[in-house]
XYZ file of C-alpha atoms in Angstrom:
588
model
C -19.420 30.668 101.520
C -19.134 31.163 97.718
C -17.538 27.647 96.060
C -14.143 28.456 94.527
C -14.748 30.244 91.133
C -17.856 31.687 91.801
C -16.499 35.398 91.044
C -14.891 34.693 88.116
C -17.911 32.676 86.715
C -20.169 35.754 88.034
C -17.527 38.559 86.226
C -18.054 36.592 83.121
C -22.090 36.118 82.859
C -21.951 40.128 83.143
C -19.245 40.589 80.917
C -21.472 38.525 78.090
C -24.715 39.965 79.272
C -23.296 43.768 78.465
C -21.797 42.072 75.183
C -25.097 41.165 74.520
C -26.957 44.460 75.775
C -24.212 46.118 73.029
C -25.435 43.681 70.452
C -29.083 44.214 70.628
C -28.492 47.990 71.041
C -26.171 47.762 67.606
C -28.468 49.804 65.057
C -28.577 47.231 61.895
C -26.361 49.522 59.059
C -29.110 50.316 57.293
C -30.229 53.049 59.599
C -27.072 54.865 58.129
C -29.808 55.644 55.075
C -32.519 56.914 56.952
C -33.587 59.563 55.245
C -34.395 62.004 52.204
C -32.049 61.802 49.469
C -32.199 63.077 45.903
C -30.769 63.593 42.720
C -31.607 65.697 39.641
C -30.087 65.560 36.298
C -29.979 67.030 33.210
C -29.315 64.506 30.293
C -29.238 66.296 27.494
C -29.333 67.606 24.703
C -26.030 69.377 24.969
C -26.368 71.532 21.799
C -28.197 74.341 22.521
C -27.784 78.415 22.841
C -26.427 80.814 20.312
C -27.097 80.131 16.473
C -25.541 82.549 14.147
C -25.640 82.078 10.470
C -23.687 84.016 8.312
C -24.142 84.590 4.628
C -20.737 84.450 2.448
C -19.225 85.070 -1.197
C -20.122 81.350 -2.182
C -21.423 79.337 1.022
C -23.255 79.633 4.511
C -22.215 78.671 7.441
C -23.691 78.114 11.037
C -21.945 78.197 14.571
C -23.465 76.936 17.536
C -21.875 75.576 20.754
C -18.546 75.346 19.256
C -19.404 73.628 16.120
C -18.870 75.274 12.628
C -20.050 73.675 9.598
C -22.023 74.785 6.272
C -25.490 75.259 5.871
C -27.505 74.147 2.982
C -29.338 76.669 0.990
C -32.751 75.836 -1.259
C -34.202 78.849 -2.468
C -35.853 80.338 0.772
C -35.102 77.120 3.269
C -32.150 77.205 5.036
C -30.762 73.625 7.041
C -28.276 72.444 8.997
C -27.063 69.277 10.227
C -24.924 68.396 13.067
C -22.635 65.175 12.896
C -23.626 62.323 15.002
C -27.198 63.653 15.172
C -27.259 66.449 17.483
C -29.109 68.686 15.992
C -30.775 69.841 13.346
C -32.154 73.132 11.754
C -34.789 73.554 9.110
C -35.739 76.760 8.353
C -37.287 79.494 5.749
C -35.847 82.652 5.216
C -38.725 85.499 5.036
C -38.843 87.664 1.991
C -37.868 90.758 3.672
C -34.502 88.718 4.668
C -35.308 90.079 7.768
C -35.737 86.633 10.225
C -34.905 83.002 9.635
C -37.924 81.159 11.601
C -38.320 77.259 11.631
C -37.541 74.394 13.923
C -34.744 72.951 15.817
C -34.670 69.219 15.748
C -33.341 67.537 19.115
C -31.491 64.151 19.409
C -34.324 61.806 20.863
C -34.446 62.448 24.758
C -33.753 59.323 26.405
C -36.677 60.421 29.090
C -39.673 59.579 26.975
C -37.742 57.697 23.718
C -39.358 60.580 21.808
C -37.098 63.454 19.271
C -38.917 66.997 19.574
C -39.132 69.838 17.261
C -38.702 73.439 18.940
C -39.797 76.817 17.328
C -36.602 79.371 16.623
C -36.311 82.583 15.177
C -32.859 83.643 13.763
C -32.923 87.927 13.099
C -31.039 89.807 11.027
C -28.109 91.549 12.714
C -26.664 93.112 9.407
C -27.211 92.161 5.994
C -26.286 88.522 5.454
C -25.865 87.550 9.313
C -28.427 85.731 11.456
C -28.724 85.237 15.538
C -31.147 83.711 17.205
C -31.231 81.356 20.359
C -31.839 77.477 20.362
C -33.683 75.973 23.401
C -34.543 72.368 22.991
C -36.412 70.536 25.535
C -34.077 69.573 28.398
C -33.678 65.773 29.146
C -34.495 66.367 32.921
C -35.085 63.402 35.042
C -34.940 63.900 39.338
C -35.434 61.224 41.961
C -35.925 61.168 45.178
C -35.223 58.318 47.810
C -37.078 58.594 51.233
C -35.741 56.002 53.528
C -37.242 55.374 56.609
C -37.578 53.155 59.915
C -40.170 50.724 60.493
C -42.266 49.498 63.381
C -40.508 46.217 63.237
C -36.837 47.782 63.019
C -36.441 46.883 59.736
C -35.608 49.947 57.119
C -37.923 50.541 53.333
C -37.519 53.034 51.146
C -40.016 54.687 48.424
C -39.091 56.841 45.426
C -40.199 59.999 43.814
C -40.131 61.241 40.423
C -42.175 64.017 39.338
C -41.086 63.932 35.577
C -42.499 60.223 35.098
C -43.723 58.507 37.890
C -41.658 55.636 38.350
C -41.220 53.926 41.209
C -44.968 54.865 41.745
C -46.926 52.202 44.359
C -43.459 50.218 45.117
C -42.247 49.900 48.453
C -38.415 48.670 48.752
C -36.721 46.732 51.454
C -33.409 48.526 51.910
C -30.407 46.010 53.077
C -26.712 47.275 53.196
C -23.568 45.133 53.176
C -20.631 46.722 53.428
C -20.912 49.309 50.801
C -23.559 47.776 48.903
C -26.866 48.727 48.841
C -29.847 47.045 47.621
C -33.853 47.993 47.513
C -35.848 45.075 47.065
C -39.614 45.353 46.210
C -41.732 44.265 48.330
C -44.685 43.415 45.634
C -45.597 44.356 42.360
C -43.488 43.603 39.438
C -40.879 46.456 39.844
C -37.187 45.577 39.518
C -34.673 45.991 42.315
C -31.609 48.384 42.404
C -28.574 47.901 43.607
C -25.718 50.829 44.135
C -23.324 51.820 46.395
C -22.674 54.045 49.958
C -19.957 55.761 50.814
C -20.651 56.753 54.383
C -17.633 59.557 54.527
C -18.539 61.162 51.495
C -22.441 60.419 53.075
C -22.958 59.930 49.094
C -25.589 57.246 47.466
C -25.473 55.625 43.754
C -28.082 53.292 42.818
C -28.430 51.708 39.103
C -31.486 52.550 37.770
C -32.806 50.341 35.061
C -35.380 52.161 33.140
C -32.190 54.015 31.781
C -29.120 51.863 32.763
C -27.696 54.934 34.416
C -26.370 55.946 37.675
C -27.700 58.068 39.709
C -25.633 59.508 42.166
C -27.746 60.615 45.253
C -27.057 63.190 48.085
C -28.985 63.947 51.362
C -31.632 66.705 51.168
C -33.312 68.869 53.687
C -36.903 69.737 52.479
C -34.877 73.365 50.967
C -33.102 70.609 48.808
C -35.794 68.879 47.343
C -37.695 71.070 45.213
C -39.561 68.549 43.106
C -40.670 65.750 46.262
C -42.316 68.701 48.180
C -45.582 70.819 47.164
C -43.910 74.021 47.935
C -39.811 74.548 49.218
C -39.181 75.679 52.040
C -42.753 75.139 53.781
C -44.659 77.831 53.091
C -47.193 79.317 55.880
C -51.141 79.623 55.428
C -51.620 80.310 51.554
C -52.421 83.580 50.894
C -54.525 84.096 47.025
C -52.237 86.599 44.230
C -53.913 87.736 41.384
C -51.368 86.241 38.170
C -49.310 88.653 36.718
C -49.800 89.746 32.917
C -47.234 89.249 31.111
C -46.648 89.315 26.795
C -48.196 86.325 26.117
C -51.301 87.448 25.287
C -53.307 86.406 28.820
C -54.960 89.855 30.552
C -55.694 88.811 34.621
C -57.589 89.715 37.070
C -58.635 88.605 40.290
C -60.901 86.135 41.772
C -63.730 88.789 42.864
C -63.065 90.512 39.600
C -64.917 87.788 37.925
C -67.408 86.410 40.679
C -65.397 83.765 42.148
C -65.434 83.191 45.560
C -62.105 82.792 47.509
C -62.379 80.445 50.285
C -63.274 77.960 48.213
C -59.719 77.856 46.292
C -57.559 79.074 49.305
C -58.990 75.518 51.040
C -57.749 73.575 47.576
C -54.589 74.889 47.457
C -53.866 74.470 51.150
C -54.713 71.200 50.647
C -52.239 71.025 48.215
C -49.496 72.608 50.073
C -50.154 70.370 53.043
C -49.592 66.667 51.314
C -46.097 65.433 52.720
C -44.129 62.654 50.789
C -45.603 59.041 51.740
C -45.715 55.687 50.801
C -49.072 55.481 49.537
C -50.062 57.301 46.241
C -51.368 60.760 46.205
C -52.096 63.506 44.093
C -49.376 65.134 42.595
C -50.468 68.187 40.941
C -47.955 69.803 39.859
C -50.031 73.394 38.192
C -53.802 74.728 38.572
C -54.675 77.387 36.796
C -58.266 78.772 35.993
C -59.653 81.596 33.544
C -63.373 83.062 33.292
C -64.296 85.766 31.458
C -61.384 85.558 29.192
C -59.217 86.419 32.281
C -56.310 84.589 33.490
C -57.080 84.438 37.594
C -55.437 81.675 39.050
C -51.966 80.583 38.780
C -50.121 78.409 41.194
C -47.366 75.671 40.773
C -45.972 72.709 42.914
C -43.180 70.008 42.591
C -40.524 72.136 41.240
C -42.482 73.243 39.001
C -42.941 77.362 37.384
C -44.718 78.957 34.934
C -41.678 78.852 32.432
C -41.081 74.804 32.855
C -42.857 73.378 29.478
C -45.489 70.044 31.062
C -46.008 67.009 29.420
C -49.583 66.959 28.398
C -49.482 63.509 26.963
C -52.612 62.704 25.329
C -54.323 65.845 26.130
C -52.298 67.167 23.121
C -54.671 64.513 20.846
C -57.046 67.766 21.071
C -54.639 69.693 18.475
C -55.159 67.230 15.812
C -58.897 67.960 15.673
C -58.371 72.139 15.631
C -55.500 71.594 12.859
C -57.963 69.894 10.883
C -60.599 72.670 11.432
C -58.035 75.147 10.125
C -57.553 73.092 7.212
C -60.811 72.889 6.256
C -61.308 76.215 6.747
C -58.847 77.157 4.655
C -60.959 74.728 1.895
C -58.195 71.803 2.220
C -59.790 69.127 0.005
C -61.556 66.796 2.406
C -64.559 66.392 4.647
C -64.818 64.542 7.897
C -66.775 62.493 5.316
C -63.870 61.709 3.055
C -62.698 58.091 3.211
C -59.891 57.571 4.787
C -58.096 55.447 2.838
C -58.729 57.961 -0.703
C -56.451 60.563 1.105
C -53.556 58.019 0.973
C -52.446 57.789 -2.556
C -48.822 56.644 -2.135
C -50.261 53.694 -0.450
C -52.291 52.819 -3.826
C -52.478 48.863 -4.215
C -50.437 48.360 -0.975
C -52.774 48.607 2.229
C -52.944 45.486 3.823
C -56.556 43.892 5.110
C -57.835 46.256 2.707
C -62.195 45.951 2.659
C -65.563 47.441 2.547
C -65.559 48.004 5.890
C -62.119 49.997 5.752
C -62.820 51.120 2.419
C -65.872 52.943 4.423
C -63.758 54.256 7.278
C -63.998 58.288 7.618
C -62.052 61.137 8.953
C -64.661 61.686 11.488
C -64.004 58.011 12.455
C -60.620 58.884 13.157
C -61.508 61.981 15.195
C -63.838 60.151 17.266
C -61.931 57.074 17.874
C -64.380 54.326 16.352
C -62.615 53.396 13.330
C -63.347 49.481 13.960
C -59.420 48.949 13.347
C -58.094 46.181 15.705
C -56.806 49.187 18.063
C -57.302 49.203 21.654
C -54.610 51.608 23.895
C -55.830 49.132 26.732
C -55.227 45.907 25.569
C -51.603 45.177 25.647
C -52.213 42.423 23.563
C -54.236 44.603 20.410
C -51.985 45.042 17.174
C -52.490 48.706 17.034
C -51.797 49.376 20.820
C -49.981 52.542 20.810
C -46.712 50.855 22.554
C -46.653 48.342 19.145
C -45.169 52.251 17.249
C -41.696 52.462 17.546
C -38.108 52.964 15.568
C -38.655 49.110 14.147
C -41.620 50.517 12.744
C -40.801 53.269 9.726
C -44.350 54.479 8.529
C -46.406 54.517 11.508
C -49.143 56.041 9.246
C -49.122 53.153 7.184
C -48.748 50.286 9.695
C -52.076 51.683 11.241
C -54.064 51.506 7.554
C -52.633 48.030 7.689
C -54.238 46.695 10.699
C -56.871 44.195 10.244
C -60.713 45.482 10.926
C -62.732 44.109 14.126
C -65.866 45.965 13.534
C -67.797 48.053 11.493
C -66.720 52.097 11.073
C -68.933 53.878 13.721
C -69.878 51.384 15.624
C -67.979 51.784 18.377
C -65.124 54.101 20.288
C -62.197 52.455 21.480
C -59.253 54.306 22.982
C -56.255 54.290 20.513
C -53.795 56.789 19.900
C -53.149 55.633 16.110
C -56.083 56.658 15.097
C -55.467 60.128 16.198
C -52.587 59.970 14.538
C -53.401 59.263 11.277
C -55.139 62.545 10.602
C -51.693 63.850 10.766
C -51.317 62.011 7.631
C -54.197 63.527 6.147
C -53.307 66.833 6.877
C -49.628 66.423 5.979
C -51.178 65.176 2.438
C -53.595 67.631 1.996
C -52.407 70.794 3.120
C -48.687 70.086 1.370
C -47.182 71.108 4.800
C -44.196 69.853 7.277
C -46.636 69.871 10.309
C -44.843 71.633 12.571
C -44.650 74.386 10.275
C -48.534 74.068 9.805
C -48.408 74.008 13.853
C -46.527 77.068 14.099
C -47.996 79.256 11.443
C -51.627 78.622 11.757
C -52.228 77.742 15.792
C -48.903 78.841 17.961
C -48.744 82.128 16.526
C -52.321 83.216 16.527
C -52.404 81.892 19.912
C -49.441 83.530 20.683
C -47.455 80.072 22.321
C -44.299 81.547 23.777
C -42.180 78.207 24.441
C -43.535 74.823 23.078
C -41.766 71.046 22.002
C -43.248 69.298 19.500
C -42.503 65.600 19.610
C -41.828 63.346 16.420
C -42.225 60.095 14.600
C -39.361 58.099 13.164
C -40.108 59.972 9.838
C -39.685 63.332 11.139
C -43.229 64.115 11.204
C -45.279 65.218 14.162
C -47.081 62.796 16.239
C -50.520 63.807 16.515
C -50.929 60.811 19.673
C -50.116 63.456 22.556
C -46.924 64.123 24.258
C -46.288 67.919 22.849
C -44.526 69.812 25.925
C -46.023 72.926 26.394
C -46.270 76.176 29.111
C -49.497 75.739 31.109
C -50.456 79.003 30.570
C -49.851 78.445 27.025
C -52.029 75.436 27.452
C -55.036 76.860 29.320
C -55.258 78.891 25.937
C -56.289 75.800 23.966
C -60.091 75.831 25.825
C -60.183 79.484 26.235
C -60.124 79.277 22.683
C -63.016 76.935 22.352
C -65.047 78.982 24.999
C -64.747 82.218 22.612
C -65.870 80.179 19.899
C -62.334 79.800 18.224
C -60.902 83.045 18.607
C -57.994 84.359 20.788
C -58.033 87.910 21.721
C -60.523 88.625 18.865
C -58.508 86.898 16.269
C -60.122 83.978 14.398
C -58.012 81.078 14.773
C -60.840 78.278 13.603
C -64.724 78.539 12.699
C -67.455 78.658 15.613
C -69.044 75.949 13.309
C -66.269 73.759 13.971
C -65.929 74.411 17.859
C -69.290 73.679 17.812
C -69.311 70.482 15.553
C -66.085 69.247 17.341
C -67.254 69.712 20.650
C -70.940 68.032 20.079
C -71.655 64.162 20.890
C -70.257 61.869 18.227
C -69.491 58.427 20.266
C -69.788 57.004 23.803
C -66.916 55.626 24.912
C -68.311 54.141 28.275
C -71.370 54.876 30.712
C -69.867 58.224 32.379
C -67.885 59.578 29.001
C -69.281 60.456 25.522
C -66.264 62.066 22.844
C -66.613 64.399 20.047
C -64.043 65.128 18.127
C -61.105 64.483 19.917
C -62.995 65.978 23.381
C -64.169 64.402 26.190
C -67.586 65.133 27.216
C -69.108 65.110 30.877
C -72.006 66.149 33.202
C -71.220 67.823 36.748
C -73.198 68.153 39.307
C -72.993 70.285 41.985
C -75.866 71.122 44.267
C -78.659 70.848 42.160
C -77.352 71.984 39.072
C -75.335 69.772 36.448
C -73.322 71.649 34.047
C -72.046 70.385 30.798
C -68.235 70.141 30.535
C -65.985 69.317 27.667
C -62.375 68.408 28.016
C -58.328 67.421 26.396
C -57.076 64.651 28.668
C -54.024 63.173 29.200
C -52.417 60.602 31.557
C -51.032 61.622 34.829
C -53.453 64.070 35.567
C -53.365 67.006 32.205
C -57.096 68.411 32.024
C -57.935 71.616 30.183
C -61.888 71.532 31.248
C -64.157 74.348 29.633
C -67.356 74.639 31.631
C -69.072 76.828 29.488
C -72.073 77.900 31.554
C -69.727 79.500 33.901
C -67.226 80.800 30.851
C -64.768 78.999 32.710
C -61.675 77.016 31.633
C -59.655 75.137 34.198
C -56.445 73.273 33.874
C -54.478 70.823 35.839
C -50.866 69.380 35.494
C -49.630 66.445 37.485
C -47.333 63.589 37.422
C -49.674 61.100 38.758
C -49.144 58.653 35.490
C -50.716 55.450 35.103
C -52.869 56.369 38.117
C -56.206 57.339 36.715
C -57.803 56.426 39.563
C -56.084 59.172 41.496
C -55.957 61.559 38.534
C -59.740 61.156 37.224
C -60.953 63.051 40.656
C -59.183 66.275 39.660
C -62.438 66.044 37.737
C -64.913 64.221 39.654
C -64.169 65.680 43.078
C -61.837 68.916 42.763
C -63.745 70.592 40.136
C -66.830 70.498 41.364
C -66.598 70.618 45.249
C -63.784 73.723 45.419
C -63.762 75.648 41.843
C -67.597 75.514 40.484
C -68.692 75.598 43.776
C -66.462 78.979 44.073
C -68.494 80.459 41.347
C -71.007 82.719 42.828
C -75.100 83.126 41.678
C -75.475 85.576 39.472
C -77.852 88.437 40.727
C-alpha cells in the first residue's frame, strides 16, 4: 500500500516532466527567420527621363522631372545645372541645329562613392525646341539574407549581393530577442547588424553599415529572388540559342556556324545554372558571352542580370586608356610613348614634388605598362599611391600622383597601381584639348557603336582612366573584337594595326604566370598539347574580355565575385580552356 501522498507526488513529477518535454520541444525564436529573404533598392539618382530645351526671345530654358530653370548658352555649348547637385548637362549644339549631344552628369552614387557621366542626345522637334531622354546609372543595391538551421540547433545566416559582394566569406550567428535581431560574425573582421522583426507583418530591417541605411527585407521564394539565383524560376536542362542581332552593330550566328562544338558550352552553362546559394564562396558569373569570326554566338546571363543592365568592369576599363591614346596619336597628338611624363604637365611647372632624374626620365609607356618606379603599389595598403589614398580630400588626383616620391628606377619594374593608368588621362586631356568624355564618345563609343555606357569621374570632373566605366557586355565584348580585327569595327578604322600590335606585345612582367603590354594582360593556355597565346582587360570580381587570336576568338565574363581572385582568376585558368577552347573544333 502506497504511503499517503504518493499520487499527488506522482501527478506532479508528470506534470513537470511534460513541462519539461514542452520546454525542450520549444523551437528557440530564431527559427521564426529561417529562411530566404531579400531586398532590392533603387537609391538614386532621382532626376532622370524627359529633357526638353526650348529656345526663347532672350533665354533658354530646360525642364526635366519637374524642374524648370535656364540654361546657359556659349556659342555652340549648351549647360545646365540643377540646384543641390542633381544633375548636370553639358552639351554642344551641332551646326545643322539639328541634335544637342553631350553628357549628363549624375550626383555621386552612394554604391561605389563614384559621380558618372552618361551620353544624351537632345533632337530637334521644331526649330528652337530640343527632346531627348536622360538615363543615368541607377544606384541599385539588392541583398539577400539566407537563414538557416544548424546541426547543433543553433540558427546562421549568410548574405548575398550581386552588385558588390559584401558580406562575401562571413557567416553570422542570428539571435532574436523580442523584436530585435542581431547577426553576429562568426570570424573575419566584418561588422554585425542589428534590425528589427515584426513577425505579423513577417517583415525584416537590418542596419547595414557600409551605407548607414535600412534595409527593409521580405521573404522570397526562389521566383522572388532574381539576383541570389543563376536563373528564376529553375530552369530545366539548358538548351543552346543562337543571340539575336540587334542595332548595335554585332551580326550572330551560331555555334556550328563558326566551328564550335556544343557540348562543350551546354556542360558550362549547366554548370552554371546548377550552383544553389551556400555558405562557402562560389562563382558568381553573372554574363558569358563569346564571338569568333567577327560573330556574336553566345549570349547568356545570370543573377538578375540581362543584356540591357550596364556591368561594372572595374579595372578591365584601364584597357580604354591605352586605345584613347592610340587614337590620339594617330590623329598626330604631340607626344610619343617616349615623351617624358612630366614635360606634358606644364601647369605643374616648378611645383611637382620629389621631382628627379629618375622621374624626370619617367615615360608614357611607363605609365601604360605600370613600371613607373613611383611609390605605387594597388596591393600594399600601406603604399602612398595605393589607389584607395584618391578621394574628395584629394582635388588633383593627377597631380598628387606626379608628387609621389620614386622607389625605383623607370622600367624597372611593373607594379599594380591604378594611378598610373590614370595619369595618361592627364596627358590626353592636355594634349588633345578635349573634356574626355567627349574624346570618349566621339572617337571610340560611336565608331564602336556603344548603345548605353556610364562613365565614372574624378573630383575635377574629369574621367577616371583607373576602371570602373559601366558598360553593356555586349558593348564590352566589342573592345577585343576590335583588337582581333586589328582595330577596326565592322570595317571602320577606329585605331592603327601598328598600335594593336605595339599595345598588345610584351613590355613588362608583372609576376611568373603574367607579362603586360600596354594596359593588357598577357598569358599562355594550354590545352591538350597546344598552348595558345591570349591577351586580356581585367578587372576585379571576375570582368575578362580574353582575345585568343589563333582561334579569332574573343570571350568575356562578368561576375560579382570581388575581392576573390582566387575564385575569379579560374574563369581563365580552368573555364577557358577546359569548356570554350576545347569547344573549338580542328580545322580540316
Amino acid at each position: 500500500m502506497r504511503a499517503p501522498g504518493t499520487h499527488l507526488v506522482t501527478a506532479w513529477l508528470i506534470l513537470w516532466a511534460s513541462l519539461g518535454d514542452a520546454h525542450a520541444a520549444t523551437p528557440p525564436p530564431e527559427e521564426q527567420l529561417v529562411g530566404v529573404w531579400g531586398s532590392e533598392r533603387v537609391l538614386g539618382p532621382e532626376v532622370r527621363g524627359e529633357l526638353t530645351l526650348v529656345r526663347g526671345q532672350d533665354t533658354w530654358r530646360a525642364r526635366i522631372a519637374g524642374y524648370e530653370l535656364q540654361a546657359r548658352v556659349d556659342g555652340k555649348k549648351v549647360s545646365i545645372l540643377l540646384p543641390g547637385g542633381q544633375g548636370e548637362l553639358r552639351g554642344t549644339l551641332a551646326k545643322d541645329g539639328q541634335r544637342i549631344t553631350g553628357h549628363w552628369i549624375q550626383p555621386r552614387v552612394l554604391m561605389s562613392g563614384m559621380t558618372f557621366a552618361t551620353p544624351v542626345v537632345l533632337r530637334a522637334l521644331r526649330p528652337g525646341v530640343w527632346r531627348g531622354d536622360v538615363s543615368p546609372l541607377e544606384d541599385r543595391f539588392s541583398l539577400y539574407l539566407v537563414v538557416e538551421k544548424q546541426a547543433d540547433g543553433s540558427v546562421a545566416a549568410f548574405i548575398r549581393n550581386p552588385e558588390r559582394n559584401f558580406g562575401n566569406r562571413v557567416l553570422f550567428r542570428v539571435d532574436l530577442q523580442g523584436a530585435t535581431v542581431r547577426l553576429t560574425p562568426t570570424s573575419g573582421r566584418a561588422r554585425p547588424l542589428e534590425g528589427t522583426f515584426d513577425a505579423a507583418a513577417r517583415r525584416l530591417a537590418l542596419r547595414y553599415p557600409p551605407f548607414d541605411l535600412t534595409f527593409d527585407f521580405t521573404r522570397r521564394e526562389r521566383t522572388q529572388a532574381v539576383g541570389l539565383y543563376p536563373r528564376s524560376p529553375a530552369s530545366g536542362p539548358y538548351e543552346y540559342q543562337a543571340p539575336i542581332a540587334e542595332d548595335d552593330g554585332w551580326s550572330t550566328a551560331s555555334l556550328t556556324d563558326v566551328g564550335m562544338d556544343v557540348q562543350p558550352l551546354r556542360k558550362l552553362v549547366q554548370g552554371i545554372l546548377d550552383q544553389t546559394p551556400g555558405s562557402q564562396p562560389a562563382p558568381a558569373i553573372q554574363g558569358l558571352l563569346m564571338a569568333r569570326h567577327g560573330k556574336l554566338v553566345l549570349e547568356e546571363y545570370f543573377h538578375g542580370f540581362d543584356k540591357e543592365r550596364p556591368h561594372d568592369l572595374r579595372s578591365a576599363a584601364k584597357t580604354y586608356a591605352s586605345v584613347l591614346v592610340g587614337i590620339a596619336l594617330d590623329q598626330g597628338a604631340p607626344f610619343t610613348v617616349d615623351t617624358p611624363v612630366v614635360s606634358l604637365f606644364p601647369e605643374y611647372a616648378g611645383r611637382i614634388s620629389n621631382l628627379d632624374a629618375n622621374k624626370r626620365g619617367l615615360t608614357v609607356a611607363h605609365l601604360m605598362t605600370m613600371s613607373t618606379g613611383l611609390a605605387c603599389d594597388d596591393d600594399d595598403p600601406e603604399s602612398p599611391g595605393n589607389e584607395d589614398r584618391l578621394e574628395d580630400s584629394v582635388p588633383d588626383w593627377y597631380k598628387y600622383t606626379l608628387d609621389l616620391p620614386m622607389v625605383r628606377e623607370p622600367g624597372k619594374q611593373a607594379v599594380y597601381c591604378s594611378a598610373n593608368i590614370n595619369l595618361l588621362g592627364g596627358v590626353l586631356r592636355n594634349t588633345t584639348h578635349s573634356w574626355l568624355p567627349e574624346f570618349f564618345e566621339k572617337h571610340l563609343a560611336t565608331p564602336l557603336q556603344l548603345r548605353k555606357y556610364h562613365l565614372d569621374l574624378m573630383p575635377s570632373g574629369e574621367l577616371y582612366l583607373g576602371g570602373g566605366i559601366y558598360m553593356r557586355p555586349r558593348d564590352a565584348l566589342k573592345l577585343g573584337q576590335l583588337y582581333l580585327s586589328g582595330g577596326t569595327w565592322n570595317g571602320r578604322r577606329v585605331v592603327s594595326q601598328r598600335w594593336v600590335e605595339r599595345s598588345t606585345a610584351l613590355h613588362a612582367t608583372m609576376n611568373a604566370k603574367q607579362t603586360y603590354g600596354y594596359t593588357w594582360w598577357r598569358h599562355e593556355l594550354r590545352v591538350g598539347d597546344r598552348v595558345y597565346s591570349q591577351y586580356e582587360a581585367s578587372g576585379n570580381g571576375g570582368q575578362l574580355i580574353m582575345v585568343v587570336p589563333e582561334l579569332d576568338l574573343v570571350v568575356m565574363f562578368t561576375a560579382g565575385n570581388y575581392n576573390h581572385v582566387a575564385l575569379w582568376r579560374k574563369f581563365r585558368e580552368e573555364l577557358l580552356p577546359q569548356y570554350i577552347l576545347s569547344a573549338v573544333k580542328p580545322s580540316k
